[in-house]
Coordinates of C-alpha atoms in Angstrom, one line a residue:
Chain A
X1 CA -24.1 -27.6 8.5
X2 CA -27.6 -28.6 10.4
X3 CA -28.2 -24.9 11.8
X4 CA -27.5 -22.8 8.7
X5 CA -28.4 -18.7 9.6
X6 CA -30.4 -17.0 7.6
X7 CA -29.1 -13.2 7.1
X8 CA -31.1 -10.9 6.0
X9 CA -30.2 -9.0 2.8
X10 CA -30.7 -5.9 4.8
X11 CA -27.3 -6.9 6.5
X12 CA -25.6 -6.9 3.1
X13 CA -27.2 -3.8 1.7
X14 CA -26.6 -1.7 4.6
X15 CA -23.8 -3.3 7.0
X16 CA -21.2 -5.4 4.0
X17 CA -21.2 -2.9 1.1
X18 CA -20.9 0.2 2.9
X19 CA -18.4 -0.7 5.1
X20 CA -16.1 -2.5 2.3
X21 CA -16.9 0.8 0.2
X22 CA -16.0 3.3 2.8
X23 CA -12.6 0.8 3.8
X24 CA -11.4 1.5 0.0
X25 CA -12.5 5.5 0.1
X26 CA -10.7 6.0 3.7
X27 CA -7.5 4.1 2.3
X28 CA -7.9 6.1 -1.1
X29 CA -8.6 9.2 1.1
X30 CA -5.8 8.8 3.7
X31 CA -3.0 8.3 0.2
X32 CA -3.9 11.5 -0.8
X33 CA -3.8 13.0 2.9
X34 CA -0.4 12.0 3.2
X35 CA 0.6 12.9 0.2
X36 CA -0.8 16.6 0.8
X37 CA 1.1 16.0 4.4
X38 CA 5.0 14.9 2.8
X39 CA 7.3 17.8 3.5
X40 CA 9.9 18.4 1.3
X41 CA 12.9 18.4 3.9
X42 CA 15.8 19.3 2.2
X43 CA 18.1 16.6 3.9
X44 CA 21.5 17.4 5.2
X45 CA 24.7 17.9 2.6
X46 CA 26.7 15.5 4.8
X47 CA 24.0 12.5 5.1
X48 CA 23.6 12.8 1.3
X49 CA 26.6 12.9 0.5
X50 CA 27.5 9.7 2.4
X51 CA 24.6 8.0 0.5
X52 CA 26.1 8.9 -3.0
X53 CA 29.4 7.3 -2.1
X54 CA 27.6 4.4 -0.6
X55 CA 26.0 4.3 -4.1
X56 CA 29.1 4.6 -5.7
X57 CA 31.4 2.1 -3.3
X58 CA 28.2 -0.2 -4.6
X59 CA 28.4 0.0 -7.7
X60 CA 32.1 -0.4 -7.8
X61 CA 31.5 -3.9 -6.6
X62 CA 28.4 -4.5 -9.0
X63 CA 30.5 -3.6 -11.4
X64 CA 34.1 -5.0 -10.0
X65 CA 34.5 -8.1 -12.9
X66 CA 34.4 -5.6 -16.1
X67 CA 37.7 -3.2 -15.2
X68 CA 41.3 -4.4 -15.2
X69 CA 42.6 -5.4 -12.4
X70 CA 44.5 -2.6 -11.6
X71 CA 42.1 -0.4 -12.5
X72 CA 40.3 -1.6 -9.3
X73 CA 42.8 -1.9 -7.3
X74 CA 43.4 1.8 -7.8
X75 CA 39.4 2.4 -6.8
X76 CA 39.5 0.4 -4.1
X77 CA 42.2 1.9 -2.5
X78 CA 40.5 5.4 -3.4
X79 CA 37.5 3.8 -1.1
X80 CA 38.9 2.2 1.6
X81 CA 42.3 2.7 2.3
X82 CA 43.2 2.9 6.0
X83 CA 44.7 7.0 6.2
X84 CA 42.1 8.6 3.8
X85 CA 40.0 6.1 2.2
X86 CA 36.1 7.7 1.5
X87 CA 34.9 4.8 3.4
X88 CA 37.3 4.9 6.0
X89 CA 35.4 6.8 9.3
X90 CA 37.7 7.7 12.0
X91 CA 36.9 6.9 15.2
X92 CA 34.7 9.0 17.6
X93 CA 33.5 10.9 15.1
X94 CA 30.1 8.8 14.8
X95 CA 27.3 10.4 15.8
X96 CA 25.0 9.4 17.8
X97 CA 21.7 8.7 15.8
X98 CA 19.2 9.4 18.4
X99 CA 20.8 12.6 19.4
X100 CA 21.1 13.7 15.9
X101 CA 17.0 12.9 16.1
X102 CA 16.9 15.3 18.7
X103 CA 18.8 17.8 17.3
X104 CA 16.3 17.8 14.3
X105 CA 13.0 18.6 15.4
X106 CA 11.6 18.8 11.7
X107 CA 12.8 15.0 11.2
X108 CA 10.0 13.8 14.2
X109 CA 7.8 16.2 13.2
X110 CA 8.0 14.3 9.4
X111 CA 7.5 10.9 12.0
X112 CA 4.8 12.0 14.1
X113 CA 2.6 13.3 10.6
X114 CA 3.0 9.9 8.9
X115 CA 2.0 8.3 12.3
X116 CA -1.0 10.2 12.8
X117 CA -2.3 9.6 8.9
X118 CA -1.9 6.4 9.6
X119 CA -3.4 5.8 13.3
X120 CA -6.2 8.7 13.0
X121 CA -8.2 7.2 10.0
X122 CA -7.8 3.8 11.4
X123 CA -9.3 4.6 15.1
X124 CA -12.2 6.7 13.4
X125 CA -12.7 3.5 10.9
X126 CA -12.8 1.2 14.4
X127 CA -14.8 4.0 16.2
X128 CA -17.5 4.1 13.6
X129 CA -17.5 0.6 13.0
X130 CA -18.5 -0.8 16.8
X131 CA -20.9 2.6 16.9
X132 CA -22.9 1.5 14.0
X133 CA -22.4 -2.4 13.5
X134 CA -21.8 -3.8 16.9
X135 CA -22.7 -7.2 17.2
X136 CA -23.9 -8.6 13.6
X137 CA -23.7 -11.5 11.5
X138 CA -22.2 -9.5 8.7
X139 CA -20.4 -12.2 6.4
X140 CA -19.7 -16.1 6.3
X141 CA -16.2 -17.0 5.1
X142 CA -16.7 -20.3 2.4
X143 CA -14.3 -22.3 4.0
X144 CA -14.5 -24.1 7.8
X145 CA -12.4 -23.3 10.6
X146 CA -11.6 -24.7 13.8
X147 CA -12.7 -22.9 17.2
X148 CA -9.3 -21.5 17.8
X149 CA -10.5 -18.6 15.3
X150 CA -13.4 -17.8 16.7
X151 CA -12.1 -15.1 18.9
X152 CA -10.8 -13.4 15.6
X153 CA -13.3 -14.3 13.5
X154 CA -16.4 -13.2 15.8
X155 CA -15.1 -10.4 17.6
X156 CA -17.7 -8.7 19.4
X157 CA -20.4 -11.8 19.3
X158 CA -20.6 -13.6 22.4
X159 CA -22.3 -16.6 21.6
X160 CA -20.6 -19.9 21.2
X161 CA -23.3 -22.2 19.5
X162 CA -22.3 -20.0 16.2
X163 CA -20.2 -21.9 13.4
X164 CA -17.0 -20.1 13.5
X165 CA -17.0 -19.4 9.8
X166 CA -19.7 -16.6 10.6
X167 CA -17.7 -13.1 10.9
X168 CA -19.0 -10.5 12.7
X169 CA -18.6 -7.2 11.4
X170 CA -16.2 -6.1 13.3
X171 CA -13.9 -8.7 12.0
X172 CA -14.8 -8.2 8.7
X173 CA -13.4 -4.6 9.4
X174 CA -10.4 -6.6 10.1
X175 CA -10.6 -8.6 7.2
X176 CA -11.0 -5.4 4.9
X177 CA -8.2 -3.8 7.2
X178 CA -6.0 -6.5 5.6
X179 CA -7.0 -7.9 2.7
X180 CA -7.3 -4.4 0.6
X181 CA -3.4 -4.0 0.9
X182 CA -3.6 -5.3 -2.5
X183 CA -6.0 -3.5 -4.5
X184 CA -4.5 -0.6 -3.2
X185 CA -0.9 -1.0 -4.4
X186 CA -2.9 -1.2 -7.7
X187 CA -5.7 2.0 -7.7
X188 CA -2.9 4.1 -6.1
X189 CA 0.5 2.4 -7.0
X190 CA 3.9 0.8 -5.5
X191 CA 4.2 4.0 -3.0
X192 CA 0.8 3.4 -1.2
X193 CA 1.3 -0.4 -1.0
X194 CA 4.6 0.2 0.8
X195 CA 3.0 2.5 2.9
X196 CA 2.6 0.8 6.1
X197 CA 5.2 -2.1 6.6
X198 CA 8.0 -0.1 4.6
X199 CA 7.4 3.0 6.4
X200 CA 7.4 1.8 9.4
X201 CA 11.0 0.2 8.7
X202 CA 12.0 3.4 7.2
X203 CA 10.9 5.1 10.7
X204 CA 13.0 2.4 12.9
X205 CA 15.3 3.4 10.5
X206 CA 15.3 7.1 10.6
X207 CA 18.0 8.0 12.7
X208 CA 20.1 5.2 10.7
X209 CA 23.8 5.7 11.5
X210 CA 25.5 6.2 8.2
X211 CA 28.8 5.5 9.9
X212 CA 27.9 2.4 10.6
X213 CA 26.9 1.8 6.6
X214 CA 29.9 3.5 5.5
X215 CA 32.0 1.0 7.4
X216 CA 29.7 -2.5 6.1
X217 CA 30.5 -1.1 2.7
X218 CA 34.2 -0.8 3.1
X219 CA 34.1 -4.4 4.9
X220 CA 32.2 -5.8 1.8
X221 CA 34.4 -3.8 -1.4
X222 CA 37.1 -5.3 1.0
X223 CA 36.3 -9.0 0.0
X224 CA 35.4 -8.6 -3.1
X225 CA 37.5 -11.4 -5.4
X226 CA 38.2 -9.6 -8.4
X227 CA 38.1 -11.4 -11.8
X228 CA 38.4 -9.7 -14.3
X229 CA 35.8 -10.5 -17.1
X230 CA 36.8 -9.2 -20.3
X231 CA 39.5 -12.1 -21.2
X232 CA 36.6 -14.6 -21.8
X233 CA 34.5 -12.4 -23.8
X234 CA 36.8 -12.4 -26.6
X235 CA 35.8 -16.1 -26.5
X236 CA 32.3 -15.9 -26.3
X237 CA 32.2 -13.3 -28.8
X238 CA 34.0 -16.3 -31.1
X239 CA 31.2 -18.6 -30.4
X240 CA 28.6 -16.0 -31.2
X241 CA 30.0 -15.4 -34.4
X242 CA 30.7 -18.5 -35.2
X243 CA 27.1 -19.3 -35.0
X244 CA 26.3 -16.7 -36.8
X245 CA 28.7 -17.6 -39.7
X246 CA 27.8 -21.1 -39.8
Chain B
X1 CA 5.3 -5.1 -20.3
X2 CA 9.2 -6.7 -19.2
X3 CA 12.1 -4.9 -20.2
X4 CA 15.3 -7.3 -20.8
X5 CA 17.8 -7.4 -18.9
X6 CA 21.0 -7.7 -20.7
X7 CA 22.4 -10.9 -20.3
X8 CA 22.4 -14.6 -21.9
X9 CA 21.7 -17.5 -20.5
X10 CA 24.4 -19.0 -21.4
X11 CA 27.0 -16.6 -20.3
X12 CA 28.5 -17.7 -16.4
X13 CA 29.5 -14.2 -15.5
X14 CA 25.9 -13.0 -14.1
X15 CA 25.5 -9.6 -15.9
X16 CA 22.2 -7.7 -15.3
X17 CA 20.5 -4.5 -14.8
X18 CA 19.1 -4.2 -10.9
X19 CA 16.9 -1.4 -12.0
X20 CA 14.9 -3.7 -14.7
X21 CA 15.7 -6.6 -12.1
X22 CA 13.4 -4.3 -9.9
X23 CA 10.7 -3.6 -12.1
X24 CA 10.1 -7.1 -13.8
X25 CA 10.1 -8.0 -9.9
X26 CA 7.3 -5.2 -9.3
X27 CA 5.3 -6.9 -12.2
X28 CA 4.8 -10.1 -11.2
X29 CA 3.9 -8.3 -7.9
X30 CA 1.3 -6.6 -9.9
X31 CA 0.2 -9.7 -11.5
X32 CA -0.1 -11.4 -8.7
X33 CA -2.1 -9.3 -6.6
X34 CA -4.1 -8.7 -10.2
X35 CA -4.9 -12.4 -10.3
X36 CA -5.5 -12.9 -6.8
X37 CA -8.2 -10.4 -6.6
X38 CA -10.0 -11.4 -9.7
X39 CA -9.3 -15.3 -9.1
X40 CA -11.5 -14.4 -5.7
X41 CA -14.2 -12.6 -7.1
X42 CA -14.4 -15.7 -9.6
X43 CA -14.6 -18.2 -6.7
X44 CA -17.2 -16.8 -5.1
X45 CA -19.2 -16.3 -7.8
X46 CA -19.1 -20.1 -8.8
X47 CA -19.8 -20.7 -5.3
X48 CA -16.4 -22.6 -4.5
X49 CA -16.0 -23.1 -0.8
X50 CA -14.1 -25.2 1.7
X51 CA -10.6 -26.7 0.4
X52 CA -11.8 -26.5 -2.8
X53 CA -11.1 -22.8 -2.8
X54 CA -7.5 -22.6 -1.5
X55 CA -6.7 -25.3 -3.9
X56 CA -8.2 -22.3 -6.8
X57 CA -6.1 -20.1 -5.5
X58 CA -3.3 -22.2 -6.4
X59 CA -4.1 -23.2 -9.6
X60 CA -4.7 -19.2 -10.3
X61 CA -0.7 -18.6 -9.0
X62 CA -0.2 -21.4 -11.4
X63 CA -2.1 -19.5 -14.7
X64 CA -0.3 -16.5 -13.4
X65 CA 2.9 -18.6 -13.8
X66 CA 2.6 -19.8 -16.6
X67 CA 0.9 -16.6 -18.1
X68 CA 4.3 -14.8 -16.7
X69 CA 6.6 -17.3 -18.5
X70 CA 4.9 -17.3 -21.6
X71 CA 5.5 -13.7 -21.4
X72 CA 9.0 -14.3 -21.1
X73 CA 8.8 -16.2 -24.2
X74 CA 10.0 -19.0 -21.9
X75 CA 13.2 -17.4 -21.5
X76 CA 12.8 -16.4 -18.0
X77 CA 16.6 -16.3 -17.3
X78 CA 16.8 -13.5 -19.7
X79 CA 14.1 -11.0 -17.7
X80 CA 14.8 -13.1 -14.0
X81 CA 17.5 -14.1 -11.6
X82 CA 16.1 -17.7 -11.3
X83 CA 12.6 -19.8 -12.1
X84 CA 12.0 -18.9 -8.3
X85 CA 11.2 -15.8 -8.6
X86 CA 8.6 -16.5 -11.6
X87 CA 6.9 -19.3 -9.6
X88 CA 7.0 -18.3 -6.0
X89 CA 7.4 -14.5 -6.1
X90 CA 4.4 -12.6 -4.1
X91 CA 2.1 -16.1 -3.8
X92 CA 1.3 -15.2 0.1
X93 CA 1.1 -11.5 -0.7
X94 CA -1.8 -12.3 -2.9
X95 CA -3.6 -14.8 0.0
X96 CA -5.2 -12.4 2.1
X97 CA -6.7 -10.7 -1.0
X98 CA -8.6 -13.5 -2.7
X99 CA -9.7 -14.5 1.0
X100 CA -11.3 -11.0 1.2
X101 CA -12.9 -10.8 -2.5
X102 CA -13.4 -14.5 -2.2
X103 CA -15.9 -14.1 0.6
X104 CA -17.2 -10.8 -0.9
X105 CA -18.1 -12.3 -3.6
X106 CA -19.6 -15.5 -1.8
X107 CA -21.5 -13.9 0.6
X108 CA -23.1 -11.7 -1.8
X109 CA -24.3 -13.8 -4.5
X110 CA -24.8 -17.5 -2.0
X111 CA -25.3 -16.1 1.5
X112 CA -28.0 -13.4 1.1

């Protein structure tokens, strides 16, 4: 590179380390928000009681090859026979998932708390960030890139003579934004890791229609081939001690 | 580290446990993400740059493999589904974090 900036360490001492330091604290900061935020709903007898047989249908099929064959015939029909199978929903009696939403003003309450932890610090982190930093050099990526990145990569510069691989610090807010995902899941664990992309699945999620579950379980336990598995185990428990034998 | 899942390689009927499925799954996650970040720090120390620095990042996914397996005591069948899982498992979780540390590190020791 022929016009190589120079940055002044200035930059890094007061523009790089504190922002990367205060990205990690907000994240560590916002965990333990939400965390103080989680209320303990204590979730409808009906909706868990579906779960547990959803569980149970489940592992009825995980575990379909190691019981007699009549033995599973017996549970399937206890599952999903047509008059009063578990699985078997009548229908009209689903519920409508958005309404039940409604109903349960506790359950967007739980939504709207896990938005806010997760928007508040984030617009405060931006606010602070174009207050303070607007407009520098703050880093240079080790690796080139083509002009197509300059509008993420330079956010907030306006010049176009600069090489591309020069971040201003807004991006590198972006950059941080990002790339910490994974030293969080290890300071704070699995539950923070999952925090954003899970939870917001979990939140499309929320009013899931367990009808609708009840019924894909019923349609899977219903093509399930069984085989039973215990026949060839008396043979491999031959070979085994056979080998151990010989 | 890895808890066994209790099966055999040899045996065609698939038996295992998806609860330790789960957490050996979570640990090479860990590993990963683990390796990526130090891997990062690494390459900007030594100054890598350019090409020369995602091809680093491979050969780290490829310690980390290797590292896993020998774990395993190369009997990855017995703790994983498939070899997939061991070599591919969380490789573009781990890119945006050695990007980040990567130029951290760069900027802090070559730039300034």
């Amino acid at each position: 590179m022929a016009e190589d900036l120079v940055l002044d360490t200035a930059i890094r001492d007061w523009v790089l380390i504190p922002l990367s330091v205060v990205m990690v604290l907000i994240g560590v900061l916002r965990y333990f928000v939400s965390k103080l935020m989680r209320s303990d709903q204590t979730p409808d007898v009906k909706i868990v009681k579906e779960g547990q047989l959803i569980i149970r249908a489940r592992n009825l099929r995980a575990a379909a090859n190691f019981i007699p064959a009549k033995s599973f015939r017996a549970r399937k029909n206890y599952y999903s026979n047509e008059e009063n199978g578990l699985l078997h929903v009548p229908k009209g009696q689903a519920q409508n998932p958005q309404a039940q939403m409604f109903s349960d003003p506790n359950m967007a309450m739980d939504m709207m708390k896990k938005n806010l932890s997760m928007i508040i610090p984030q617009t405060l982190t931006f606010a602070w960030v174009n207050f303070f930093f607007s407009g520098f050099v703050a880093a240079k990526i080790p690796f080139p890139l083509t002009q197509r990145f300059r509008g993420m990569l330079q956010n907030g510069i306006d010049l176009s003579t600069v090489d591309v691989s020069y971040v201003s610090s807004r991006s590198w807010y972006f950059l941080n934004l990002f790339g910490l995902r994974g030293l969080f899941s290890l300071i704070l664990g699995e539950e923070n890791a999952t925090d954003d992309t899970q939870r917001m699945m979990q939140m499309s999620g929320f009013g899931f229609d367990p009808t609708k579950s009840l019924g894909a379980e019923k349609d899977n336990l219903d093509i399930v081939q069984h085989d039973w598995a215990l026949p060839k185990f008396e043979q491999r428990a031959e070979a085994v001690l056979k080998k151990l034998v010989s | 580290m890895d808890k066994n899942k209790s099966s055999d390689a040899l045996d065609e009927i698939p038996t295992f446990n998806v609860d330790n499925i789960q957490n050996n799954t979570r640990i090479i996650n860990y590993s990963r993400t683990f390796m990526s970040i130090i891997g990062g720090v690494i390459a900007g120390i030594l100054g890598v740059n350019g090409l020369t620095g995602i091809v680093f990042y491979f050969l780290v996914m490829a310690i980390t493999t290797a590292g896993l397996a020998a774990k395993t005591e190369f009997s990855v069948h017995s703790y994983f589904d498939s070899w997939n899982r061991i070599v591919f498992d969380g490789i573009l979780g781990g890119l945006m974090s050695f990007v980040l540390f990567w130029t951290f590190a760069y900027d802090m020791v070559h730039i300034f």
